[in-house]
């Protein structure tokens, strides 16, 4: 990226990812926003990402954002992954938070509430086992609600240029 930006031929950088790729995009954004001085605008869009940072990371991340350094998290309200790791637990090993600028959409099957992890005593194994049982019981809906093609086609249907969006969806392996 540094070599490309030094050419002076690029003024905008878009960072994106889905699921694990969304996590990488969130982690990469602060570094790219701060260190690619020759890029006028850095914009990050992530889809279906889990929470990846503690409160210090979130504060640092949000301090970097500005008019030309901005990010958006697109979240299906029925998607399990953006609820992970389980948020809101008073556990030092589960102190994860989302960065700001959440844009919600809703599609797919509404999932039952997550288990109450209060009795897990912050045990990673207990929480993981309960999530495994929950995931197995709801695997079809979880898969549909999290699938990148479902996100893509849902967002295409919401847009103003559905035919070109449909072409891009096909190009990345999603059929409508």
Short mmCIF file of N, CA and C in Angstrom, two decimals:
data_model
loop_
_atom_site.label_atom_id
_atom_site.label_comp_id
_atom_site.label_asym_id
_atom_site.label_seq_id
_atom_site.Cartn_x
_atom_site.Cartn_y
_atom_site.Cartn_z
N UNK A 1 0.81 -1.19 0.00
CA UNK A 1 0.00 0.00 0.00
C UNK A 1 0.86 1.26 0.00
N UNK A 2 1.94 1.24 0.76
CA UNK A 2 2.79 2.43 0.79
C UNK A 2 3.34 2.73 -0.60
N UNK A 3 3.78 1.70 -1.33
CA UNK A 3 4.30 1.92 -2.68
C UNK A 3 3.22 2.48 -3.59
N UNK A 4 2.01 1.94 -3.51
CA UNK A 4 0.92 2.45 -4.35
C UNK A 4 0.57 3.89 -4.01
N UNK A 5 0.51 4.20 -2.73
CA UNK A 5 0.12 5.56 -2.35
C UNK A 5 1.19 6.58 -2.72
N UNK A 6 2.43 6.16 -2.77
CA UNK A 6 3.51 7.08 -3.14
C UNK A 6 3.44 7.48 -4.61
N UNK A 7 2.73 6.70 -5.45
CA UNK A 7 2.61 7.05 -6.86
C UNK A 7 1.75 8.29 -7.05
N UNK A 8 0.91 8.60 -6.09
CA UNK A 8 0.03 9.75 -6.20
C UNK A 8 -1.19 9.52 -7.06
N UNK A 9 -1.39 8.27 -7.51
CA UNK A 9 -2.51 7.94 -8.39
C UNK A 9 -3.78 7.56 -7.64
N UNK A 10 -3.72 7.51 -6.33
CA UNK A 10 -4.86 7.05 -5.55
C UNK A 10 -5.19 8.08 -4.48
N UNK A 11 -6.46 8.40 -4.34
CA UNK A 11 -6.85 9.34 -3.30
C UNK A 11 -7.84 8.75 -2.31
N UNK A 12 -8.43 7.59 -2.65
CA UNK A 12 -9.42 6.94 -1.79
C UNK A 12 -9.03 5.50 -1.55
N UNK A 13 -9.19 5.07 -0.32
CA UNK A 13 -8.97 3.66 0.03
C UNK A 13 -10.24 3.15 0.70
N UNK A 14 -10.76 2.04 0.19
CA UNK A 14 -11.92 1.39 0.79
C UNK A 14 -11.45 0.06 1.38
N UNK A 15 -11.78 -0.15 2.62
CA UNK A 15 -11.45 -1.39 3.33
C UNK A 15 -12.77 -2.09 3.60
N UNK A 16 -12.84 -3.39 3.33
CA UNK A 16 -14.09 -4.10 3.58
C UNK A 16 -13.80 -5.54 3.98
N UNK A 17 -14.80 -6.17 4.56
CA UNK A 17 -14.70 -7.57 4.92
C UNK A 17 -16.01 -8.07 5.50
N UNK A 18 -16.18 -9.37 5.46
CA UNK A 18 -17.36 -10.03 6.01
C UNK A 18 -16.89 -11.04 7.05
N UNK A 19 -17.54 -11.06 8.21
CA UNK A 19 -17.28 -12.03 9.26
C UNK A 19 -15.84 -11.89 9.77
N UNK A 20 -15.02 -12.92 9.60
CA UNK A 20 -13.62 -12.83 10.02
C UNK A 20 -12.92 -11.70 9.27
N UNK A 21 -13.25 -11.54 7.98
CA UNK A 21 -12.69 -10.43 7.21
C UNK A 21 -13.10 -9.08 7.77
N UNK A 22 -14.29 -8.99 8.34
CA UNK A 22 -14.74 -7.76 8.99
C UNK A 22 -13.88 -7.47 10.20
N UNK A 23 -13.52 -8.51 10.94
CA UNK A 23 -12.63 -8.34 12.09
C UNK A 23 -11.30 -7.78 11.66
N UNK A 24 -10.75 -8.34 10.59
CA UNK A 24 -9.46 -7.87 10.07
C UNK A 24 -9.59 -6.42 9.60
N UNK A 25 -10.70 -6.08 8.95
CA UNK A 25 -10.91 -4.71 8.48
C UNK A 25 -10.93 -3.73 9.65
N UNK A 26 -11.60 -4.09 10.73
CA UNK A 26 -11.67 -3.21 11.91
C UNK A 26 -10.28 -3.04 12.52
N UNK A 27 -9.53 -4.11 12.61
CA UNK A 27 -8.18 -4.03 13.19
C UNK A 27 -7.24 -3.24 12.27
N UNK A 28 -7.41 -3.36 10.95
CA UNK A 28 -6.53 -2.68 9.99
C UNK A 28 -6.85 -1.19 9.86
N UNK A 29 -8.10 -0.81 10.05
CA UNK A 29 -8.51 0.57 9.81
C UNK A 29 -7.65 1.61 10.54
N UNK A 30 -7.42 1.50 11.84
CA UNK A 30 -6.63 2.55 12.52
C UNK A 30 -5.22 2.70 11.93
N UNK A 31 -4.59 1.58 11.63
CA UNK A 31 -3.24 1.64 11.06
C UNK A 31 -3.25 2.32 9.70
N UNK A 32 -4.17 1.92 8.84
CA UNK A 32 -4.23 2.51 7.50
C UNK A 32 -4.67 3.97 7.55
N UNK A 33 -5.62 4.29 8.41
CA UNK A 33 -6.09 5.67 8.52
C UNK A 33 -4.99 6.61 9.01
N UNK A 34 -4.15 6.12 9.89
CA UNK A 34 -3.09 6.95 10.46
C UNK A 34 -1.83 7.00 9.59
N UNK A 35 -1.52 5.92 8.90
CA UNK A 35 -0.20 5.81 8.27
C UNK A 35 -0.18 5.94 6.76
N UNK A 36 -1.32 6.11 6.13
CA UNK A 36 -1.35 6.32 4.68
C UNK A 36 -1.68 7.79 4.41
N UNK A 37 -0.70 8.63 4.68
CA UNK A 37 -0.91 10.08 4.61
C UNK A 37 -1.23 10.56 3.20
N UNK A 38 -0.78 9.84 2.19
CA UNK A 38 -1.01 10.27 0.80
C UNK A 38 -2.41 9.92 0.30
N UNK A 39 -3.20 9.26 1.12
CA UNK A 39 -4.58 8.92 0.76
C UNK A 39 -5.50 9.95 1.41
N UNK A 40 -6.32 10.59 0.58
CA UNK A 40 -7.21 11.63 1.10
C UNK A 40 -8.31 11.06 1.98
N UNK A 41 -8.90 9.93 1.54
CA UNK A 41 -10.06 9.37 2.24
C UNK A 41 -9.86 7.88 2.49
N UNK A 42 -10.07 7.46 3.71
CA UNK A 42 -10.06 6.04 4.07
C UNK A 42 -11.44 5.71 4.62
N UNK A 43 -12.12 4.77 3.95
CA UNK A 43 -13.46 4.38 4.37
C UNK A 43 -13.51 2.88 4.57
N UNK A 44 -14.03 2.46 5.69
CA UNK A 44 -14.13 1.03 5.98
C UNK A 44 -15.60 0.66 6.12
N UNK A 45 -16.00 -0.38 5.36
CA UNK A 45 -17.32 -0.99 5.49
C UNK A 45 -17.10 -2.43 5.91
N UNK A 46 -17.67 -2.83 7.01
CA UNK A 46 -17.58 -4.25 7.34
C UNK A 46 -18.98 -4.81 7.53
N UNK A 47 -19.09 -6.09 7.30
CA UNK A 47 -20.37 -6.78 7.31
C UNK A 47 -20.28 -7.99 8.23
N UNK A 48 -21.20 -8.07 9.20
CA UNK A 48 -21.35 -9.26 10.04
C UNK A 48 -20.13 -9.56 10.90
N UNK A 49 -19.46 -8.54 11.37
CA UNK A 49 -18.26 -8.75 12.17
C UNK A 49 -18.54 -8.91 13.64
N UNK A 50 -17.77 -9.76 14.30
CA UNK A 50 -17.85 -9.85 15.76
C UNK A 50 -17.13 -8.66 16.39
N UNK A 51 -17.32 -8.47 17.67
CA UNK A 51 -16.59 -7.43 18.40
C UNK A 51 -15.13 -7.87 18.50
N UNK A 52 -14.20 -6.94 18.30
CA UNK A 52 -12.78 -7.34 18.28
C UNK A 52 -11.90 -6.60 19.27
N UNK A 53 -12.41 -5.55 19.92
CA UNK A 53 -11.51 -4.78 20.76
C UNK A 53 -12.02 -4.54 22.16
N UNK A 54 -11.07 -4.25 23.04
CA UNK A 54 -11.45 -3.85 24.39
C UNK A 54 -11.77 -2.35 24.37
N UNK A 55 -12.11 -1.80 25.51
CA UNK A 55 -12.53 -0.39 25.55
C UNK A 55 -11.41 0.55 25.12
N UNK A 56 -10.15 0.22 25.43
CA UNK A 56 -9.03 1.06 25.00
C UNK A 56 -8.91 1.06 23.47
N UNK A 57 -9.05 -0.11 22.84
CA UNK A 57 -9.00 -0.18 21.39
C UNK A 57 -10.12 0.66 20.78
N UNK A 58 -11.33 0.53 21.30
CA UNK A 58 -12.48 1.26 20.75
C UNK A 58 -12.24 2.77 20.88
N UNK A 59 -11.74 3.23 22.02
CA UNK A 59 -11.47 4.66 22.21
C UNK A 59 -10.43 5.16 21.21
N UNK A 60 -9.35 4.40 21.04
CA UNK A 60 -8.31 4.78 20.08
C UNK A 60 -8.87 4.80 18.67
N UNK A 61 -9.62 3.78 18.32
CA UNK A 61 -10.23 3.66 17.00
C UNK A 61 -11.12 4.87 16.71
N UNK A 62 -12.00 5.17 17.62
CA UNK A 62 -12.97 6.24 17.39
C UNK A 62 -12.31 7.61 17.39
N UNK A 63 -11.18 7.78 18.06
CA UNK A 63 -10.45 9.04 18.04
C UNK A 63 -9.83 9.30 16.67
N UNK A 64 -9.55 8.25 15.93
CA UNK A 64 -8.95 8.37 14.59
C UNK A 64 -9.97 8.82 13.56
N UNK A 65 -11.24 8.45 13.78
CA UNK A 65 -12.26 8.78 12.79
C UNK A 65 -12.42 10.30 12.65
N UNK A 66 -12.67 10.71 11.41
CA UNK A 66 -12.86 12.11 11.08
C UNK A 66 -13.70 12.18 9.81
N UNK A 67 -13.81 13.37 9.23
CA UNK A 67 -14.60 13.51 8.01
C UNK A 67 -14.05 12.67 6.86
N UNK A 68 -12.75 12.45 6.83
CA UNK A 68 -12.17 11.68 5.73
C UNK A 68 -11.55 10.35 6.19
N UNK A 69 -11.84 9.96 7.40
CA UNK A 69 -11.43 8.66 7.95
C UNK A 69 -12.64 8.11 8.69
N UNK A 70 -13.45 7.32 8.01
CA UNK A 70 -14.74 6.91 8.58
C UNK A 70 -14.99 5.43 8.36
N UNK A 71 -15.77 4.85 9.24
CA UNK A 71 -16.09 3.42 9.12
C UNK A 71 -17.55 3.17 9.39
N UNK A 72 -18.03 2.08 8.82
CA UNK A 72 -19.41 1.64 9.00
C UNK A 72 -19.43 0.15 9.25
N UNK A 73 -20.25 -0.29 10.21
CA UNK A 73 -20.48 -1.71 10.47
C UNK A 73 -21.90 -2.04 10.05
N UNK A 74 -22.06 -2.90 9.05
CA UNK A 74 -23.38 -3.31 8.59
C UNK A 74 -23.72 -4.62 9.27
N UNK A 75 -24.86 -4.63 10.00
CA UNK A 75 -25.22 -5.77 10.84
C UNK A 75 -26.66 -6.18 10.58
N UNK A 76 -26.86 -7.45 10.27
CA UNK A 76 -28.20 -8.04 10.23
C UNK A 76 -28.61 -8.27 11.67
N UNK A 77 -29.74 -7.71 12.06
CA UNK A 77 -30.19 -7.85 13.45
C UNK A 77 -30.48 -9.30 13.84
N UNK A 78 -30.60 -10.19 12.85
CA UNK A 78 -30.83 -11.62 13.12
C UNK A 78 -29.55 -12.45 13.01
N UNK A 79 -28.41 -11.80 12.88
CA UNK A 79 -27.14 -12.51 12.72
C UNK A 79 -26.50 -12.73 14.08
N UNK A 80 -26.08 -13.96 14.35
CA UNK A 80 -25.44 -14.30 15.62
C UNK A 80 -24.04 -13.71 15.74
N UNK A 81 -23.27 -13.74 14.69
CA UNK A 81 -21.85 -13.39 14.78
C UNK A 81 -21.60 -11.99 15.35
N UNK A 82 -22.36 -10.95 14.97
CA UNK A 82 -22.11 -9.65 15.59
C UNK A 82 -22.42 -9.60 17.10
N UNK A 83 -23.05 -10.64 17.63
CA UNK A 83 -23.31 -10.71 19.07
C UNK A 83 -22.18 -11.40 19.82
N UNK A 84 -21.13 -11.78 19.09
CA UNK A 84 -20.03 -12.53 19.68
C UNK A 84 -18.78 -11.69 19.75
N UNK A 85 -17.82 -12.05 20.63
CA UNK A 85 -18.06 -12.91 21.77
C UNK A 85 -19.21 -12.34 22.60
N UNK A 86 -19.80 -13.14 23.45
CA UNK A 86 -20.96 -12.64 24.18
C UNK A 86 -20.67 -11.28 24.80
N UNK A 87 -21.48 -10.31 24.43
CA UNK A 87 -21.25 -8.94 24.87
C UNK A 87 -21.94 -8.68 26.20
N UNK A 88 -21.41 -7.75 26.95
CA UNK A 88 -22.04 -7.33 28.19
C UNK A 88 -21.72 -8.19 29.39
N UNK A 89 -20.83 -9.16 29.24
CA UNK A 89 -20.46 -9.98 30.39
C UNK A 89 -19.43 -9.24 31.23
N UNK A 90 -19.50 -9.38 32.52
CA UNK A 90 -18.54 -8.76 33.41
C UNK A 90 -17.40 -9.74 33.66
N UNK A 91 -16.68 -10.03 32.58
CA UNK A 91 -15.58 -10.99 32.64
C UNK A 91 -14.36 -10.37 31.97
N UNK A 92 -13.22 -10.46 32.61
CA UNK A 92 -12.03 -9.84 32.01
C UNK A 92 -11.67 -10.48 30.67
N UNK A 93 -11.93 -11.76 30.48
CA UNK A 93 -11.60 -12.41 29.22
C UNK A 93 -12.70 -12.28 28.18
N UNK A 94 -13.77 -11.55 28.47
CA UNK A 94 -14.84 -11.28 27.51
C UNK A 94 -15.16 -9.79 27.47
N UNK A 95 -14.14 -8.97 27.60
CA UNK A 95 -14.34 -7.52 27.59
C UNK A 95 -14.19 -6.97 26.17
N UNK A 96 -15.05 -7.41 25.28
CA UNK A 96 -15.02 -6.98 23.90
C UNK A 96 -16.16 -6.00 23.64
N UNK A 97 -15.87 -5.04 22.78
CA UNK A 97 -16.85 -4.02 22.43
C UNK A 97 -16.80 -3.77 20.93
N UNK A 98 -17.90 -3.30 20.39
CA UNK A 98 -17.94 -2.90 18.98
C UNK A 98 -17.51 -1.45 18.85
N UNK A 99 -16.91 -1.14 17.70
CA UNK A 99 -16.65 0.25 17.36
C UNK A 99 -17.98 0.87 16.91
N UNK A 100 -18.00 2.16 16.74
CA UNK A 100 -19.25 2.86 16.45
C UNK A 100 -19.71 2.69 15.00
N UNK A 101 -20.71 3.46 14.64
CA UNK A 101 -21.27 3.56 13.28
C UNK A 101 -21.91 2.26 12.79
N UNK A 102 -22.75 1.67 13.63
CA UNK A 102 -23.49 0.48 13.23
C UNK A 102 -24.68 0.88 12.35
N UNK A 103 -24.80 0.20 11.24
CA UNK A 103 -25.94 0.35 10.34
C UNK A 103 -26.67 -0.99 10.34
N UNK A 104 -27.91 -1.02 10.80
CA UNK A 104 -28.62 -2.29 10.91
C UNK A 104 -29.54 -2.52 9.72
N UNK A 105 -29.63 -3.77 9.34
CA UNK A 105 -30.61 -4.26 8.38
C UNK A 105 -31.21 -5.51 9.02
N UNK A 106 -32.35 -5.93 8.55
CA UNK A 106 -32.98 -7.12 9.12
C UNK A 106 -33.45 -8.02 8.00
N UNK A 107 -33.01 -9.27 8.05
CA UNK A 107 -33.48 -10.30 7.13
C UNK A 107 -33.28 -11.65 7.78
N UNK A 108 -33.90 -12.65 7.20
CA UNK A 108 -33.72 -14.02 7.69
C UNK A 108 -34.62 -14.35 8.86
N UNK A 109 -34.24 -15.40 9.56
CA UNK A 109 -35.01 -15.94 10.66
C UNK A 109 -34.57 -15.32 11.98
N UNK A 110 -35.53 -14.89 12.78
CA UNK A 110 -35.19 -14.37 14.10
C UNK A 110 -34.74 -15.52 14.99
N UNK A 111 -33.59 -15.36 15.60
CA UNK A 111 -33.03 -16.39 16.47
C UNK A 111 -33.56 -16.23 17.89
N UNK A 112 -33.63 -17.34 18.63
CA UNK A 112 -33.98 -17.20 20.05
C UNK A 112 -32.88 -16.44 20.79
N UNK A 113 -33.20 -15.91 21.94
CA UNK A 113 -32.22 -15.19 22.75
C UNK A 113 -31.04 -16.11 23.07
N UNK A 114 -29.87 -15.51 23.18
CA UNK A 114 -28.69 -16.26 23.59
C UNK A 114 -28.89 -16.78 25.01
N UNK A 115 -28.19 -17.85 25.36
CA UNK A 115 -28.27 -18.33 26.75
C UNK A 115 -27.82 -17.24 27.72
N UNK A 116 -28.28 -17.33 28.95
CA UNK A 116 -27.84 -16.43 30.00
C UNK A 116 -26.54 -17.01 30.56
N UNK A 117 -25.46 -16.30 30.35
CA UNK A 117 -24.14 -16.81 30.75
C UNK A 117 -23.77 -16.43 32.17
N UNK A 118 -24.70 -15.87 32.93
CA UNK A 118 -24.40 -15.40 34.29
C UNK A 118 -23.88 -16.53 35.18
N UNK A 119 -24.40 -17.73 35.01
CA UNK A 119 -23.97 -18.85 35.86
C UNK A 119 -22.69 -19.51 35.37
N UNK A 120 -22.12 -19.01 34.27
CA UNK A 120 -20.92 -19.63 33.71
C UNK A 120 -19.65 -19.24 34.45
N UNK A 121 -19.75 -18.28 35.37
CA UNK A 121 -18.61 -17.82 36.16
C UNK A 121 -17.41 -17.45 35.30
N UNK A 122 -17.70 -16.87 34.13
CA UNK A 122 -16.67 -16.41 33.20
C UNK A 122 -15.79 -17.55 32.67
N UNK A 123 -16.25 -18.76 32.77
CA UNK A 123 -15.49 -19.91 32.27
C UNK A 123 -15.61 -19.96 30.74
N UNK A 124 -14.48 -19.83 30.07
CA UNK A 124 -14.46 -19.87 28.61
C UNK A 124 -15.02 -21.20 28.11
N UNK A 125 -14.67 -22.30 28.77
CA UNK A 125 -15.16 -23.61 28.33
C UNK A 125 -16.68 -23.73 28.49
N UNK A 126 -17.21 -23.24 29.58
CA UNK A 126 -18.66 -23.31 29.80
C UNK A 126 -19.40 -22.45 28.78
N UNK A 127 -18.92 -21.25 28.57
CA UNK A 127 -19.56 -20.35 27.61
C UNK A 127 -19.47 -20.93 26.20
N UNK A 128 -18.31 -21.46 25.84
CA UNK A 128 -18.14 -22.07 24.52
C UNK A 128 -19.07 -23.27 24.34
N UNK A 129 -19.21 -24.07 25.38
CA UNK A 129 -20.10 -25.24 25.29
C UNK A 129 -21.55 -24.79 25.11
N UNK A 130 -21.98 -23.79 25.86
CA UNK A 130 -23.35 -23.29 25.73
C UNK A 130 -23.59 -22.69 24.35
N UNK A 131 -22.59 -21.98 23.83
CA UNK A 131 -22.71 -21.43 22.47
C UNK A 131 -22.75 -22.55 21.43
N UNK A 132 -21.99 -23.60 21.66
CA UNK A 132 -22.01 -24.75 20.75
C UNK A 132 -23.38 -25.41 20.69
N UNK A 133 -23.98 -25.61 21.84
CA UNK A 133 -25.33 -26.20 21.90
C UNK A 133 -26.33 -25.28 21.21
N UNK A 134 -26.25 -23.99 21.50
CA UNK A 134 -27.13 -23.00 20.87
C UNK A 134 -26.94 -23.02 19.35
N UNK A 135 -25.68 -23.02 18.91
CA UNK A 135 -25.38 -23.02 17.49
C UNK A 135 -25.89 -24.25 16.77
N UNK A 136 -25.73 -25.41 17.39
CA UNK A 136 -26.20 -26.64 16.77
C UNK A 136 -27.72 -26.63 16.64
N UNK A 137 -28.40 -26.16 17.66
CA UNK A 137 -29.87 -26.13 17.65
C UNK A 137 -30.42 -25.14 16.62
N UNK A 138 -29.62 -24.15 16.24
CA UNK A 138 -30.10 -23.09 15.34
C UNK A 138 -29.24 -22.96 14.09
N UNK A 139 -28.54 -24.03 13.72
CA UNK A 139 -27.52 -23.94 12.68
C UNK A 139 -28.04 -23.47 11.33
N UNK A 140 -29.21 -23.91 10.91
CA UNK A 140 -29.72 -23.50 9.60
C UNK A 140 -30.00 -22.00 9.55
N UNK A 141 -30.68 -21.49 10.55
CA UNK A 141 -30.98 -20.06 10.58
C UNK A 141 -29.71 -19.24 10.73
N UNK A 142 -28.78 -19.71 11.55
CA UNK A 142 -27.51 -18.99 11.74
C UNK A 142 -26.78 -18.91 10.41
N UNK A 143 -26.72 -20.00 9.69
CA UNK A 143 -26.05 -20.02 8.40
C UNK A 143 -26.69 -19.07 7.40
N UNK A 144 -28.00 -19.11 7.30
CA UNK A 144 -28.71 -18.23 6.37
C UNK A 144 -28.54 -16.76 6.76
N UNK A 145 -28.67 -16.46 8.03
CA UNK A 145 -28.60 -15.08 8.50
C UNK A 145 -27.20 -14.48 8.39
N UNK A 146 -26.19 -15.33 8.36
CA UNK A 146 -24.80 -14.85 8.34
C UNK A 146 -24.17 -14.90 6.96
N UNK A 147 -24.73 -15.63 6.04
CA UNK A 147 -24.14 -15.85 4.72
C UNK A 147 -23.85 -14.53 4.00
N UNK A 148 -22.64 -14.42 3.45
CA UNK A 148 -22.28 -13.17 2.78
C UNK A 148 -23.13 -12.90 1.54
N UNK A 149 -23.58 -13.94 0.86
CA UNK A 149 -24.43 -13.74 -0.31
C UNK A 149 -25.81 -13.22 0.11
N UNK A 150 -26.30 -13.65 1.26
CA UNK A 150 -27.59 -13.14 1.74
C UNK A 150 -27.46 -11.66 2.08
N UNK A 151 -26.36 -11.28 2.71
CA UNK A 151 -26.11 -9.86 2.96
C UNK A 151 -26.08 -9.10 1.63
N UNK A 152 -25.31 -9.62 0.68
CA UNK A 152 -25.13 -8.95 -0.60
C UNK A 152 -26.46 -8.78 -1.32
N UNK A 153 -27.22 -9.85 -1.44
CA UNK A 153 -28.48 -9.76 -2.19
C UNK A 153 -29.51 -8.89 -1.46
N UNK A 154 -29.51 -8.92 -0.14
CA UNK A 154 -30.42 -8.05 0.62
C UNK A 154 -30.07 -6.59 0.39
N UNK A 155 -28.79 -6.26 0.47
CA UNK A 155 -28.38 -4.88 0.25
C UNK A 155 -28.62 -4.46 -1.20
N UNK A 156 -28.42 -5.38 -2.15
CA UNK A 156 -28.71 -5.06 -3.55
C UNK A 156 -30.17 -4.70 -3.74
N UNK A 157 -31.05 -5.45 -3.13
CA UNK A 157 -32.48 -5.20 -3.26
C UNK A 157 -32.88 -3.85 -2.66
N UNK A 158 -32.09 -3.36 -1.72
CA UNK A 158 -32.39 -2.08 -1.07
C UNK A 158 -31.84 -0.90 -1.86
N UNK A 159 -30.95 -1.16 -2.83
CA UNK A 159 -30.28 -0.09 -3.54
C UNK A 159 -31.08 0.45 -4.71
N UNK A 160 -30.51 1.47 -5.34
CA UNK A 160 -31.17 2.12 -6.46
C UNK A 160 -30.77 1.53 -7.80
N UNK A 161 -29.65 0.81 -7.86
CA UNK A 161 -29.19 0.25 -9.13
C UNK A 161 -29.07 -1.26 -8.99
N UNK A 162 -30.21 -1.92 -8.97
CA UNK A 162 -30.22 -3.36 -8.67
C UNK A 162 -29.58 -4.19 -9.78
N UNK A 163 -29.60 -3.73 -11.03
CA UNK A 163 -29.03 -4.56 -12.10
C UNK A 163 -27.51 -4.61 -12.01
N UNK A 164 -26.83 -3.48 -11.78
CA UNK A 164 -25.37 -3.54 -11.67
C UNK A 164 -24.97 -4.22 -10.37
N UNK A 165 -25.75 -4.05 -9.33
CA UNK A 165 -25.48 -4.74 -8.07
C UNK A 165 -25.60 -6.24 -8.27
N UNK A 166 -26.60 -6.65 -9.00
CA UNK A 166 -26.80 -8.06 -9.31
C UNK A 166 -25.61 -8.63 -10.09
N UNK A 167 -25.07 -7.85 -11.01
CA UNK A 167 -23.89 -8.29 -11.78
C UNK A 167 -22.69 -8.47 -10.86
N UNK A 168 -22.50 -7.54 -9.93
CA UNK A 168 -21.38 -7.66 -8.98
C UNK A 168 -21.58 -8.86 -8.06
N UNK A 169 -22.83 -9.11 -7.67
CA UNK A 169 -23.11 -10.28 -6.82
C UNK A 169 -22.74 -11.56 -7.56
N UNK A 170 -23.09 -11.64 -8.82
CA UNK A 170 -22.74 -12.82 -9.61
C UNK A 170 -21.23 -12.95 -9.75
N UNK A 171 -20.55 -11.83 -9.92
CA UNK A 171 -19.08 -11.85 -10.07
C UNK A 171 -18.37 -12.40 -8.84
N UNK A 172 -18.96 -12.23 -7.66
CA UNK A 172 -18.34 -12.76 -6.43
C UNK A 172 -18.92 -14.09 -6.01
N UNK A 173 -19.69 -14.72 -6.91
CA UNK A 173 -20.21 -16.06 -6.65
C UNK A 173 -21.57 -16.14 -6.00
N UNK A 174 -22.28 -15.03 -5.93
CA UNK A 174 -23.61 -15.03 -5.35
C UNK A 174 -24.64 -14.97 -6.48
N UNK A 175 -25.62 -15.83 -6.44
CA UNK A 175 -26.68 -15.78 -7.44
C UNK A 175 -27.95 -15.32 -6.78
N UNK A 176 -28.76 -14.60 -7.54
CA UNK A 176 -30.00 -14.07 -6.97
C UNK A 176 -31.19 -14.82 -7.50
#
